[in-house]
Structures are given as structure tokens and as C-alpha cells.
Amino acid sequence: MFPLTGGRLKDYVRSISMKITEYKTYKEAEELFSWDQVWDLFDGDKDYFNIAHECIDRHVGKGTAARIKFADGHSEQYTFDEISHLSSQFAHALEEENIEFGDRVAIMLDPSLEFYVSLFGTVKRGAILVPCFTLFGPEALQQRIESSGSKILITTEDKKSLLGDVPIQRVITVGPELEGWIRSQPTDYKRTKETAGRDVAVLQYSSGTTTKYPTPIDHYHRSVALLAPSAVFAMGIKPGDHFFCPSSPAWGNGLWYGTFCPLILGVGVGAISGKFNEEVLLQAIEEFEINNLHAAPSVSRRLIKSGIMDNYDLKINKLSFSGEPMDPDTFNYLKNRFGVSPCSLYGTTEVGCIIVDYGGFPDWEVKPGSMGKPLLGLDIRVVDQKNQSVPSGQIGEIVMNRRGRLFPAKDSATVDEDGYYWHRGRSDDVIISSGWTISPTEVEKTLLDHEEIEEAAVIGVPDKDRGHLVKAFLKVRRERPNLEQEIKEYVKERLSKHEYPRIIEFVDEFPKTPKGNIKKRELLERSIRKAERES
């Protein structure tokens, strides 16, 4: 090994003595950052780590942990102290219910005090959180409960019936039942054993196309520590920020980046509860004096189209987004309106956040439409079908190299001469609509349960506002009045209100391969040509 002398020694000394929150410029972080520095932010380490402690308990006394705006217009705020005490009571109650380390606890709630108490009480106990979207129909909920083996479901009284006959140890509804369940428990919690960094904390479902149902992905307690560079470098979160993310915490972005990212830094989370409404969101941003907003481009487009943004005193000086690319019109409007460039975060449920704009640094240049550059310390590549890196400007698949193994992100990209990545579409046929990741396979399965449908093929078709729309090609046994609307409602009720096909086209026969597989590419090309003729 060569000795460290002169400038190399000076840089090494600086790097081991700095925290990632102390970097002033992207250039400085690029030169000195190492992943070992991340652990200096936490009480835990690579061996022993607990999400509830790092997000909540160690920040007791630091003020507001959650700012929540509800669809009816009222708002609630809760401190780190309140959530710490109540989540400890929840953890004790789980223990009395014989919920052991590694047991699954499903939560089907919108952001609320009960949601955060249940979330952090579950992981504080050492049980595994299974987040479920509140707009799920019975099939989507039942599949996740059965697949995960959840022993307890925390939900509202009106959602309880969606579980049907699926066996479960107990369903606890918010209100008097939940309050009574935890009321007499102690407000501090000492685990019977410490959670290891590699213990599973969250079971997150990812929509894919190679399986019949969404795939469960394990996420570990120590995974939350790996969010720190994204929170600091990309989202620019700092103590004193008022942060807000309107994405549902039932999904990866809303949970990991909208909830855990600010909390690990002692910054309160801001959330909206209930049906999305542009006016309610703008009220929240003004009322809570939000300066750091993380929202999908589709949310920003809806705010812009509402025409009421200028009615509110908005103090936003940091903007970030994920889930889909941002179109030039939205980017330019936001930059002109707030004087800052929206910054992209790209990742997947399987590999996490891997490519970002470095919005936390004044010397970072945002290229509109670009994904940014790989997160510091990660080996991200764009490769061809032989897993060889492609030259600048050539399309390939994004992969992450981890200890010699390549993990595909299932998206295509090009890299320009400055090292910026540019998204070139999905490498499989997963649909991303308004930031939601939708499995065509799951939608097709639900459609085929309808008595009139013989065959179904679901694709995503380009849309200016939503990125893509879910379109279903259907071969039916017989056409009858109002069948199209009936089918849409059928999927809404059984699967989820964001996954139903907004466009339906009835066909006599499908184009197929010699093996009998439906040619989805041909259906997509047909749809694009049809849209071009009608525009």
C-alpha cells in the first residue's frame, strides 16, 4: 500500500473527520464522501439498528415530528415526544398480543397520529410493517395479508369488511378500540433483544410483470441509514426545514423519502390525509410554512392547472421529485415561480435511490429532463444485453453493481458526455401513471375475473398529464350497453382506484406470437398511431 502523504493525507484526515451534513459543495462531497461517514449520524451501527429509535426516540425534545392536513381542511401536529410515548405503548400492546420479532403487522391507514404510532410501534417491537394503501379493494388487500402472513391489521371500521374471510389473528380499528388497547401500557419501551441492522423492518410490495401478483421485497432496519445521502445531498433537508410530501406512505416513495428521510435528520414530516385536493394541499403548504417540498410531477401539474397557486403565500425554496420524469413546461414553471430548479431522485423498490440531482449543493447544475448522476459511493452503469457498459449516447439498461453482482433497475437510459443520465423508458412493461407503479399482470388478472371478459391485455399509453394511462384491450363474450363503465367500476372496487383502465378498447382477436402470447408491443404501436391521428 502506498503511504498517504501531502494532499492525499490531508484529504483523508478531512474525510474521516467530516459528517455528510457538513459538506458545502458537490465538488467537496464528490472528493471526500464515503459510506462509512453515514453511520456517524446515528446512534445505531451496521450491527444493531432500529428505525423507530433513529427516526423518533432519539429526537425527543426537538419539537414537531408530524404536520398533517386532512381532506376536510383541519390540521393536526404532533411532537417527537408524543409519537415516542404512544408508539412505546403500541409496542407493549403488541408484545402482550404475542406478536414476536419478525411477525407481520399490516397497517391500512392514511397519515394520522394512529398511522405514525402504529408504524413506529411495530418496528420498535421488532415486528415487520406491511403497509397497505387505503384505496385498495378487497382483492388487493386480501392478497397482501395472505402473502405476508400478517397477524394483525390496523385499519378503520369502514375498511374492516374488505378482509373478507381471510384468516388473521386480530383486526384493530382506530378510535376507541385502538385507544383502549394501548391506554394502560408504559410510555417507554425496552426491547427484550435489540434489532439487528439486517433484521427485516418493512415488507414492501413491488408491482412487476413476471409474476401473477405484486412481489414482496424485504427492507431492513439499516436500510433507513442508507437514505441519509439522498436526504442531505439530493433533497437538501437540513435542521429547521419545514418538509412536506403529499405521496401516500403506503408506497415506497411516501414512506422512505416522504417520511423516514426527514425524520432521521430530526426534521418533521408533512403529509396530506384523505382524498387529494389541490386547494387543501396549497393550504397545508402555506399554513405549515413549508420550504422543502417533495412531490411527483403529476402533483405539480395539478397544482399549476388549478390556477390558484398565486392565492397562497408559498415559501418554497427546495423542490425535489421522483416517480416519473418531469416535463419541460412543469419544470420551467416551477423554476420561474420559486427561483429554484426541481431536482430528480430516481430509484426502485428493489435497489432504492440510485441516481439524483444534488439539490443540496449550490454548485450543482440541474439539466432539465435529466435524472442527474449516480448517488456518490454507488457503482451505477448503463449496459447492453451482454452486461457491457455502453458508450455515451447509446441506450442501455440501468444496473447497480453490488459486490460483482448486477442488479437491474428495469429502466433504460443514456449517459451524456458530462455523466448525466437520461431516462429512455421502461425495459419491461410496468406502468407508471401519476407516480403510481402499476402491474399490468395484476390488472389483467382482475379483469379476467369479470364474467364477460374472455381475454385481456393491459399496457401503458403515453399521456401528457399522467405520464402514462392504463389501457385495456378486451375480448368479451358479448357487448352490451354500459359494459365499458361497468368494467372500470369493477376494477376500481376490487383492485384499487388508481389502477383501473382509464381507456378500454374492445377487440375481436388479439395479435399473437406462434406460441400464443399476445403481442403487446403491437398493441402499443397501434394505440400511439391512433392517438396521433386523433390529435
Coordinates of C-alpha atoms in Angstrom, one line a residue:
M1 CA 0.0 0.0 0.0
F2 CA 1.3 3.4 -0.9
P3 CA 1.7 5.8 2.1
L4 CA -0.6 8.8 2.4
T5 CA 1.4 12.0 2.0
G6 CA 0.8 15.6 1.2
G7 CA -2.6 16.3 -0.3
R8 CA -3.8 12.7 -0.1
L9 CA -3.1 12.6 3.6
K10 CA -4.9 16.0 4.1
D11 CA -8.0 14.8 2.2
Y12 CA -8.0 11.5 4.2
V13 CA -7.9 13.3 7.5
R14 CA -10.7 15.7 6.4
S15 CA -12.9 12.8 5.1
I16 CA -12.7 10.8 8.4
S17 CA -13.5 13.9 10.5
M18 CA -16.4 15.2 8.5
K19 CA -20.1 14.4 8.7
I20 CA -22.1 14.3 5.5
T21 CA -24.2 17.2 6.7
E22 CA -21.1 19.4 6.8
Y23 CA -20.2 19.3 3.1
K24 CA -20.7 22.7 1.5
T25 CA -20.4 21.9 -2.2
Y26 CA -21.0 18.9 -4.6
K27 CA -17.3 19.0 -5.5
E28 CA -16.2 18.6 -1.9
A29 CA -18.7 15.8 -1.4
E30 CA -17.6 14.1 -4.6
E31 CA -13.9 14.1 -3.4
L32 CA -14.4 13.2 0.2
F33 CA -17.6 11.3 0.8
S34 CA -17.5 7.6 1.9
W35 CA -20.4 5.4 3.1
D36 CA -18.6 4.9 6.4
Q37 CA -19.4 8.6 7.2
V38 CA -23.2 7.9 7.1
W39 CA -23.1 5.9 10.4
D40 CA -21.8 9.0 12.3
L41 CA -25.4 10.5 12.0
F42 CA -27.0 7.7 14.0
D43 CA -26.9 6.1 17.5
G44 CA -27.0 2.6 15.9
D45 CA -24.4 1.0 13.7
K46 CA -24.2 -1.7 11.0
D47 CA -24.9 -4.4 13.5
Y48 CA -27.6 -3.0 15.8
F49 CA -30.1 -0.5 14.5
N50 CA -33.8 0.3 15.0
I51 CA -35.8 2.6 12.7
A52 CA -38.2 3.8 15.5
H53 CA -35.3 4.9 17.7
E54 CA -33.4 6.6 14.9
C55 CA -36.5 8.4 13.4
I56 CA -38.4 9.2 16.7
D57 CA -36.9 8.3 20.1
R58 CA -33.5 10.0 19.7
H59 CA -35.2 13.3 18.7
V60 CA -37.4 13.6 21.7
G61 CA -37.4 17.2 22.8
K62 CA -36.8 18.6 19.3
G63 CA -40.4 19.7 18.6
T64 CA -42.8 18.8 15.8
A65 CA -42.5 15.4 14.2
A66 CA -45.6 15.4 12.1
R67 CA -47.8 18.0 10.4
I68 CA -50.9 16.6 8.9
K69 CA -53.5 18.3 6.7
F70 CA -56.8 16.4 6.4
A71 CA -59.2 16.4 3.4
D72 CA -61.9 18.3 5.4
G73 CA -59.5 21.2 5.9
H74 CA -58.5 20.7 9.5
S75 CA -54.9 20.1 10.5
E76 CA -53.1 18.4 13.4
Q77 CA -49.5 18.5 14.6
Y78 CA -47.6 16.1 16.9
T79 CA -44.3 16.2 18.6
F80 CA -41.5 13.6 18.7
D81 CA -42.3 13.2 22.4
E82 CA -46.0 12.3 21.7
I83 CA -45.2 9.8 19.0
S84 CA -42.4 8.3 21.0
H85 CA -44.6 7.7 24.1
L86 CA -47.6 6.4 22.2
S87 CA -45.6 4.1 19.9
S88 CA -43.9 2.6 23.0
Q89 CA -47.4 1.8 24.3
F90 CA -48.3 0.3 21.0
A91 CA -45.1 -1.9 21.1
H92 CA -46.0 -3.1 24.6
A93 CA -49.5 -3.9 23.4
L94 CA -48.1 -6.0 20.5
E95 CA -45.9 -7.9 23.0
E96 CA -49.0 -8.7 25.1
E97 CA -50.8 -9.8 21.9
N98 CA -47.9 -12.3 21.5
I99 CA -46.6 -10.6 18.4
E100 CA -42.9 -11.7 18.3
F101 CA -39.8 -10.5 16.5
G102 CA -40.4 -11.0 12.7
D103 CA -44.2 -11.3 12.9
R104 CA -46.1 -9.2 10.3
V105 CA -48.3 -6.2 11.2
A106 CA -50.4 -4.7 8.4
I107 CA -51.4 -1.1 8.5
M108 CA -54.1 0.3 6.2
L109 CA -54.4 4.0 7.3
D110 CA -53.9 7.4 5.8
P111 CA -51.4 9.7 7.5
S112 CA -52.7 10.4 11.0
L113 CA -51.5 10.1 14.6
E114 CA -52.7 6.5 14.6
F115 CA -50.7 5.7 11.5
Y116 CA -47.4 7.0 12.8
V117 CA -47.9 5.4 16.2
S118 CA -48.7 2.1 14.6
L119 CA -45.8 2.3 12.2
F120 CA -43.1 3.2 14.7
G121 CA -44.7 0.9 17.4
T122 CA -44.4 -2.0 15.1
V123 CA -40.8 -1.6 14.2
K124 CA -39.9 -0.6 17.7
R125 CA -41.2 -4.0 18.8
G126 CA -39.1 -5.7 16.1
A127 CA -42.2 -6.8 14.2
I128 CA -42.4 -6.2 10.4
L129 CA -44.5 -3.5 8.9
V130 CA -46.7 -4.3 5.9
P131 CA -48.1 -1.0 4.6
C132 CA -51.4 -1.2 2.6
F133 CA -52.9 1.5 0.5
T134 CA -56.3 2.8 1.8
L135 CA -57.8 2.7 -1.7
F136 CA -57.2 -1.0 -2.1
G137 CA -60.2 -3.1 -2.9
P138 CA -60.7 -6.5 -1.3
E139 CA -58.6 -8.5 -3.7
A140 CA -55.5 -6.3 -3.3
L141 CA -55.8 -6.2 0.5
Q142 CA -56.5 -9.9 0.9
Q143 CA -53.6 -10.9 -1.4
R144 CA -51.1 -8.9 0.7
I145 CA -52.5 -10.2 4.0
E146 CA -52.3 -13.8 2.9
S147 CA -48.9 -13.4 1.1
S148 CA -47.3 -11.6 4.1
G149 CA -48.9 -13.8 6.8
S150 CA -49.8 -10.7 8.7
K151 CA -51.1 -11.5 12.2
I152 CA -52.7 -8.1 12.9
L153 CA -54.3 -5.5 10.7
I154 CA -54.7 -1.9 11.9
T155 CA -57.4 0.0 9.9
T156 CA -60.6 1.9 10.1
E157 CA -64.0 0.5 10.8
D158 CA -65.2 1.0 7.2
K159 CA -62.2 -0.9 5.8
K160 CA -62.6 -3.9 8.1
S161 CA -65.0 -5.8 5.9
L162 CA -62.5 -5.7 2.9
L163 CA -60.6 -8.5 4.6
G164 CA -63.5 -11.0 4.0
D165 CA -62.8 -14.5 5.2
V166 CA -59.0 -14.2 5.2
P167 CA -57.8 -15.7 8.5
I168 CA -56.0 -13.3 10.8
Q169 CA -55.2 -13.2 14.5
R170 CA -56.8 -9.8 15.1
V171 CA -58.2 -6.7 13.4
I172 CA -57.9 -3.5 15.4
T173 CA -59.8 -0.4 14.3
V174 CA -58.7 3.2 15.1
G175 CA -60.8 5.0 17.7
P176 CA -61.9 3.6 21.0
E177 CA -60.6 0.1 20.2
L178 CA -57.1 1.1 19.5
E179 CA -57.1 3.7 22.3
G180 CA -58.3 1.1 24.8
W181 CA -55.7 -1.5 23.5
I182 CA -52.7 0.7 24.3
R183 CA -54.1 3.0 27.1
S184 CA -52.7 1.2 30.2
Q185 CA -49.3 0.4 28.7
P186 CA -46.0 2.1 29.8
T187 CA -44.8 5.1 27.7
D188 CA -41.2 3.8 27.4
Y189 CA -40.2 0.5 25.7
K190 CA -37.1 -1.6 26.2
R191 CA -36.9 -4.5 23.7
T192 CA -36.3 -8.0 25.0
K193 CA -33.5 -8.1 22.4
E194 CA -32.0 -5.5 20.1
T195 CA -33.0 -5.4 16.4
A196 CA -30.1 -6.2 14.2
G197 CA -29.3 -3.9 11.2
R198 CA -30.1 -6.9 8.9
D199 CA -33.4 -7.6 10.6
V200 CA -36.4 -7.0 8.2
A201 CA -38.4 -3.9 9.2
V202 CA -40.7 -3.4 6.2
L203 CA -42.3 -5.7 3.7
Q204 CA -42.9 -3.5 0.6
Y205 CA -44.8 -4.8 -2.4
S206 CA -43.4 -4.0 -5.8
S207 CA -45.5 -4.2 -9.0
G208 CA -43.9 -6.5 -11.6
T209 CA -44.8 -8.2 -14.8
T210 CA -43.1 -11.6 -14.4
T211 CA -45.4 -12.8 -11.5
K212 CA -49.1 -13.0 -11.1
Y213 CA -49.2 -10.8 -8.1
P214 CA -47.0 -7.9 -6.7
T215 CA -43.7 -9.1 -5.3
P216 CA -42.9 -8.7 -1.6
I217 CA -39.5 -7.0 -1.1
D218 CA -37.7 -7.2 2.3
H219 CA -36.3 -3.9 3.6
Y220 CA -34.1 -3.9 6.7
H221 CA -33.7 -1.6 9.7
R222 CA -30.3 -0.5 8.5
S223 CA -31.8 0.5 5.1
V224 CA -33.0 3.7 6.7
A225 CA -29.4 4.7 7.3
L226 CA -28.8 4.4 3.5
L227 CA -31.3 7.2 2.9
A228 CA -29.1 9.8 4.5
P229 CA -27.1 10.8 1.4
S230 CA -30.4 11.2 -0.6
A231 CA -31.9 13.2 2.2
V232 CA -28.9 15.5 2.6
F233 CA -27.3 15.6 -0.9
A234 CA -30.4 15.4 -3.2
M235 CA -33.3 16.7 -1.2
G236 CA -31.2 19.2 0.8
I237 CA -33.0 18.5 4.1
K238 CA -31.5 20.5 7.0
P239 CA -32.5 21.1 10.6
G240 CA -35.1 23.9 10.7
D241 CA -36.7 22.9 7.4
H242 CA -40.4 22.5 7.1
F243 CA -40.7 19.5 4.9
F244 CA -43.8 18.2 3.0
C245 CA -44.5 15.2 0.8
P246 CA -48.1 14.5 -0.4
S247 CA -47.4 10.9 -1.5
S248 CA -49.1 8.1 0.4
P249 CA -46.7 6.4 2.9
A250 CA -48.3 3.1 1.9
W251 CA -45.9 3.2 -1.1
G252 CA -42.1 3.3 -1.2
N253 CA -41.6 7.0 -2.1
G254 CA -44.1 8.3 0.5
L255 CA -42.7 6.0 3.3
W256 CA -39.0 6.1 2.7
Y257 CA -38.4 9.5 1.2
G258 CA -41.5 11.4 2.4
T259 CA -41.4 10.0 6.0
F260 CA -38.1 8.4 7.0
C261 CA -35.8 10.8 5.2
P262 CA -36.7 14.0 7.1
L263 CA -37.2 12.1 10.5
I264 CA -33.7 10.6 10.5
L265 CA -32.4 14.2 10.5
G266 CA -34.8 15.4 13.2
V267 CA -36.9 17.2 10.7
G268 CA -40.7 16.8 11.0
V269 CA -42.7 15.2 8.2
G270 CA -45.6 17.0 6.5
A271 CA -48.4 14.9 5.0
I272 CA -51.9 15.1 3.5
S273 CA -54.6 12.7 4.7
G274 CA -57.5 11.6 2.6
K275 CA -58.6 12.3 -1.0
F276 CA -56.2 14.6 -2.8
N277 CA -57.3 18.1 -3.4
E278 CA -55.3 20.9 -4.8
E279 CA -56.7 23.6 -2.6
V280 CA -56.2 21.6 0.6
L281 CA -52.6 20.9 -0.4
L282 CA -51.9 24.6 -1.0
Q283 CA -53.5 25.4 2.3
A284 CA -51.2 23.0 4.0
I285 CA -48.0 24.4 2.3
E286 CA -49.0 27.9 3.4
E287 CA -50.2 27.0 6.9
F288 CA -47.2 24.9 7.8
E289 CA -44.8 27.4 6.1
I290 CA -43.3 24.6 4.0
N291 CA -39.9 25.4 2.4
N292 CA -38.9 21.9 1.3
L293 CA -41.4 20.1 -1.0
H294 CA -41.0 16.6 -2.4
A295 CA -43.9 15.9 -4.8
A296 CA -44.4 13.8 -8.0
P297 CA -44.5 15.8 -11.2
S298 CA -48.2 14.9 -11.7
V299 CA -49.0 16.7 -8.4
S300 CA -47.1 19.8 -9.5
R301 CA -49.0 19.7 -12.8
R302 CA -52.3 19.6 -11.0
L303 CA -51.4 22.5 -8.8
I304 CA -50.4 24.5 -11.8
K305 CA -53.6 23.7 -13.7
S306 CA -55.7 24.6 -10.7
G307 CA -54.9 28.3 -11.4
I308 CA -55.0 29.1 -7.7
M309 CA -51.3 28.9 -6.7
D310 CA -51.0 32.7 -6.6
N311 CA -53.7 32.9 -4.0
Y312 CA -51.3 31.5 -1.4
D313 CA -48.2 32.7 0.3
L314 CA -45.7 29.9 -0.6
K315 CA -42.2 30.0 0.8
I316 CA -40.8 27.0 -1.1
N317 CA -37.0 27.2 -1.7
K318 CA -36.2 23.5 -2.2
L319 CA -38.0 21.2 -4.7
S320 CA -37.5 17.6 -5.5
F321 CA -39.5 14.9 -7.2
S322 CA -39.5 11.2 -8.1
G323 CA -41.7 8.5 -9.6
E324 CA -41.7 9.8 -13.1
P325 CA -39.7 12.3 -15.3
M326 CA -40.8 16.0 -15.2
D327 CA -41.9 17.6 -18.5
P328 CA -40.2 20.8 -19.6
D329 CA -43.3 23.0 -19.1
T330 CA -43.7 22.0 -15.5
F331 CA -40.0 22.3 -14.8
N332 CA -39.8 25.8 -16.2
Y333 CA -43.0 27.0 -14.4
L334 CA -41.7 25.8 -11.0
K335 CA -38.3 27.3 -11.6
N336 CA -39.7 30.6 -12.6
R337 CA -42.3 30.6 -9.8
F338 CA -39.9 29.7 -6.9
G339 CA -36.5 30.6 -8.2
V340 CA -35.1 27.1 -7.8
S341 CA -34.7 24.1 -10.1
P342 CA -36.7 21.0 -9.3
C343 CA -34.3 18.1 -8.5
S344 CA -34.9 14.5 -9.6
L345 CA -34.5 11.4 -7.5
Y346 CA -34.6 8.0 -9.3
G347 CA -34.8 4.6 -7.8
T348 CA -36.8 1.4 -7.5
T349 CA -38.3 -0.6 -4.6
E350 CA -35.7 -3.3 -5.2
V351 CA -32.5 -1.1 -5.3
G352 CA -33.5 2.1 -3.6
C353 CA -32.5 5.6 -4.7
I354 CA -29.5 5.4 -7.0
I355 CA -29.5 8.4 -9.4
V356 CA -30.1 12.0 -8.2
D357 CA -29.8 15.7 -8.8
Y358 CA -27.7 17.1 -6.0
G359 CA -30.1 19.8 -4.9
G360 CA -28.4 20.3 -1.5
F361 CA -25.4 22.0 -3.1
P362 CA -25.2 25.5 -4.7
D363 CA -22.6 24.4 -7.3
W364 CA -24.8 21.6 -8.8
E365 CA -26.2 22.3 -12.2
V366 CA -29.6 20.8 -13.0
K367 CA -30.1 19.7 -16.6
P368 CA -33.9 19.9 -17.2
G369 CA -35.2 16.4 -18.2
S370 CA -32.1 14.6 -16.9
M371 CA -32.1 12.1 -14.0
G372 CA -28.9 13.6 -12.6
K373 CA -25.8 11.5 -11.7
P374 CA -25.4 8.3 -9.7
L375 CA -25.5 8.7 -5.9
L376 CA -22.0 9.1 -4.5
G377 CA -20.4 5.9 -3.5
L378 CA -22.6 3.7 -5.8
D379 CA -21.4 1.8 -8.9
I380 CA -24.2 2.5 -11.4
R381 CA -23.9 1.6 -15.1
V382 CA -25.8 1.5 -18.3
V383 CA -25.2 -1.8 -20.0
D384 CA -26.2 -3.8 -23.2
Q385 CA -27.7 -7.3 -23.3
K386 CA -24.2 -8.7 -22.6
N387 CA -23.9 -6.6 -19.5
Q388 CA -21.2 -4.5 -21.1
S389 CA -21.2 -0.7 -20.4
V390 CA -22.5 1.2 -23.5
P391 CA -20.8 4.3 -24.9
S392 CA -22.1 7.8 -24.3
G393 CA -25.4 8.5 -26.0
Q394 CA -26.3 4.8 -26.5
I395 CA -29.4 3.3 -24.9
G396 CA -28.9 0.5 -22.4
E397 CA -30.4 -0.8 -19.2
I398 CA -29.6 0.8 -15.8
V399 CA -27.9 -1.6 -13.4
M400 CA -26.3 -1.3 -10.0
N401 CA -23.1 -3.3 -9.4
R402 CA -23.0 -4.6 -5.8
R403 CA -20.0 -6.8 -5.0
G404 CA -19.7 -8.0 -8.5
R405 CA -23.4 -8.8 -9.0
L406 CA -25.5 -6.6 -11.3
F407 CA -29.0 -5.6 -10.1
P408 CA -31.2 -4.4 -12.9
A409 CA -33.4 -1.3 -12.3
K410 CA -35.7 -2.4 -15.3
D411 CA -35.3 1.1 -16.9
S412 CA -33.4 2.2 -20.0
A413 CA -31.2 5.3 -20.1
T414 CA -28.4 7.0 -22.0
V415 CA -25.4 8.9 -20.4
D416 CA -24.3 12.1 -21.9
E417 CA -20.7 13.5 -22.2
D418 CA -21.0 15.2 -18.7
G419 CA -22.0 12.0 -17.0
Y420 CA -25.7 12.9 -16.6
Y421 CA -28.3 10.1 -17.0
W422 CA -31.4 10.4 -19.3
H423 CA -34.4 8.2 -18.9
R424 CA -35.4 6.3 -22.0
G425 CA -38.4 4.3 -20.8
R426 CA -39.1 1.0 -19.0
S427 CA -37.2 -2.1 -20.0
D428 CA -40.2 -4.1 -19.1
D429 CA -43.9 -3.2 -19.3
V430 CA -44.6 -1.9 -15.8
I431 CA -46.8 1.1 -16.0
I432 CA -46.0 4.3 -14.1
S433 CA -49.1 6.7 -14.0
S434 CA -49.1 9.9 -11.9
G435 CA -46.2 8.4 -9.9
W436 CA -48.0 5.1 -9.2
T437 CA -46.3 1.9 -10.2
I438 CA -48.9 -0.4 -11.7
S439 CA -48.6 -4.1 -12.6
P440 CA -50.3 -4.9 -15.9
T441 CA -50.4 -8.6 -14.8
E442 CA -52.4 -7.7 -11.6
V443 CA -54.9 -5.6 -13.6
E444 CA -55.3 -8.3 -16.2
K445 CA -56.0 -11.0 -13.5
T446 CA -58.8 -8.8 -12.1
L447 CA -60.2 -8.1 -15.5
L448 CA -60.3 -11.8 -16.3
D449 CA -62.4 -12.5 -13.2
H450 CA -65.2 -10.5 -14.9
E451 CA -67.9 -12.8 -16.3
E452 CA -68.0 -11.1 -19.7
I453 CA -64.2 -11.0 -20.4
E454 CA -62.5 -13.8 -22.3
E455 CA -59.0 -12.3 -22.9
A456 CA -57.3 -9.2 -21.7
A457 CA -54.1 -7.3 -22.3
V458 CA -53.1 -4.2 -20.4
I459 CA -50.5 -1.7 -21.5
G460 CA -49.5 1.9 -20.6
V461 CA -50.0 4.5 -23.2
P462 CA -48.3 7.9 -23.1
D463 CA -50.2 10.8 -21.6
K464 CA -49.1 14.4 -21.2
D465 CA -50.5 14.9 -17.7
R466 CA -50.1 11.5 -16.0
G467 CA -47.0 10.2 -17.9
H468 CA -49.0 7.0 -18.9
L469 CA -52.6 5.8 -18.7
V470 CA -53.7 2.3 -18.1
K471 CA -55.3 0.9 -21.3
A472 CA -57.0 -2.4 -21.5
F473 CA -57.7 -4.4 -24.7
L474 CA -60.5 -6.8 -24.1
K475 CA -62.1 -9.6 -26.0
V476 CA -65.6 -10.1 -24.5
R477 CA -68.2 -12.8 -24.7
R478 CA -70.9 -10.2 -25.6
E479 CA -71.1 -6.5 -25.8
R480 CA -73.9 -4.7 -24.1
P481 CA -74.8 -1.2 -23.0
N482 CA -72.6 0.5 -20.4
L483 CA -70.2 -2.5 -20.3
E484 CA -67.2 -0.3 -20.5
Q485 CA -68.1 1.8 -17.5
E486 CA -69.2 -1.4 -15.6
I487 CA -65.7 -2.9 -16.2
K488 CA -64.0 0.2 -15.0
E489 CA -66.0 0.2 -11.8
Y490 CA -65.4 -3.5 -11.4
V491 CA -61.6 -3.0 -11.3
K492 CA -61.9 0.1 -9.1
E493 CA -63.8 -1.8 -6.4
R494 CA -61.7 -5.0 -6.4
L495 CA -58.2 -3.7 -7.0
S496 CA -57.5 0.0 -6.5
K497 CA -58.9 3.3 -7.6
H498 CA -55.6 4.3 -9.3
E499 CA -55.1 1.0 -11.2
Y500 CA -58.4 0.7 -13.2
P501 CA -58.1 1.1 -17.0
R502 CA -59.0 4.6 -18.0
I503 CA -59.1 3.5 -21.6
I504 CA -60.8 0.4 -22.9
E505 CA -60.7 -0.9 -26.4
F506 CA -62.8 -4.0 -27.4
V507 CA -61.2 -6.3 -30.0
D508 CA -62.4 -9.4 -31.9
E509 CA -59.0 -11.1 -31.8
F510 CA -55.5 -10.3 -30.4
P511 CA -52.3 -10.3 -32.4
K512 CA -50.3 -13.2 -31.1
T513 CA -46.9 -14.9 -31.5
P514 CA -46.7 -18.5 -32.8
K515 CA -46.6 -19.6 -29.1
G516 CA -49.9 -17.9 -28.4
N517 CA -48.5 -14.9 -26.5
I518 CA -50.3 -11.5 -27.0
K519 CA -48.1 -9.1 -28.9
K520 CA -48.3 -6.1 -26.5
R521 CA -45.7 -4.1 -28.5
E522 CA -48.1 -4.2 -31.5
L523 CA -51.0 -3.1 -29.3
L524 CA -48.9 -0.1 -28.0
E525 CA -47.9 0.9 -31.5
R526 CA -51.5 0.7 -32.7
S527 CA -52.5 2.9 -29.8
I528 CA -49.8 5.5 -30.5
R529 CA -50.8 5.7 -34.2
K530 CA -54.5 6.1 -33.2
A531 CA -53.6 8.9 -30.8
E532 CA -51.6 10.7 -33.4
R533 CA -54.5 10.5 -35.9
E534 CA -56.9 11.9 -33.4
S535 CA -54.6 14.8 -32.2

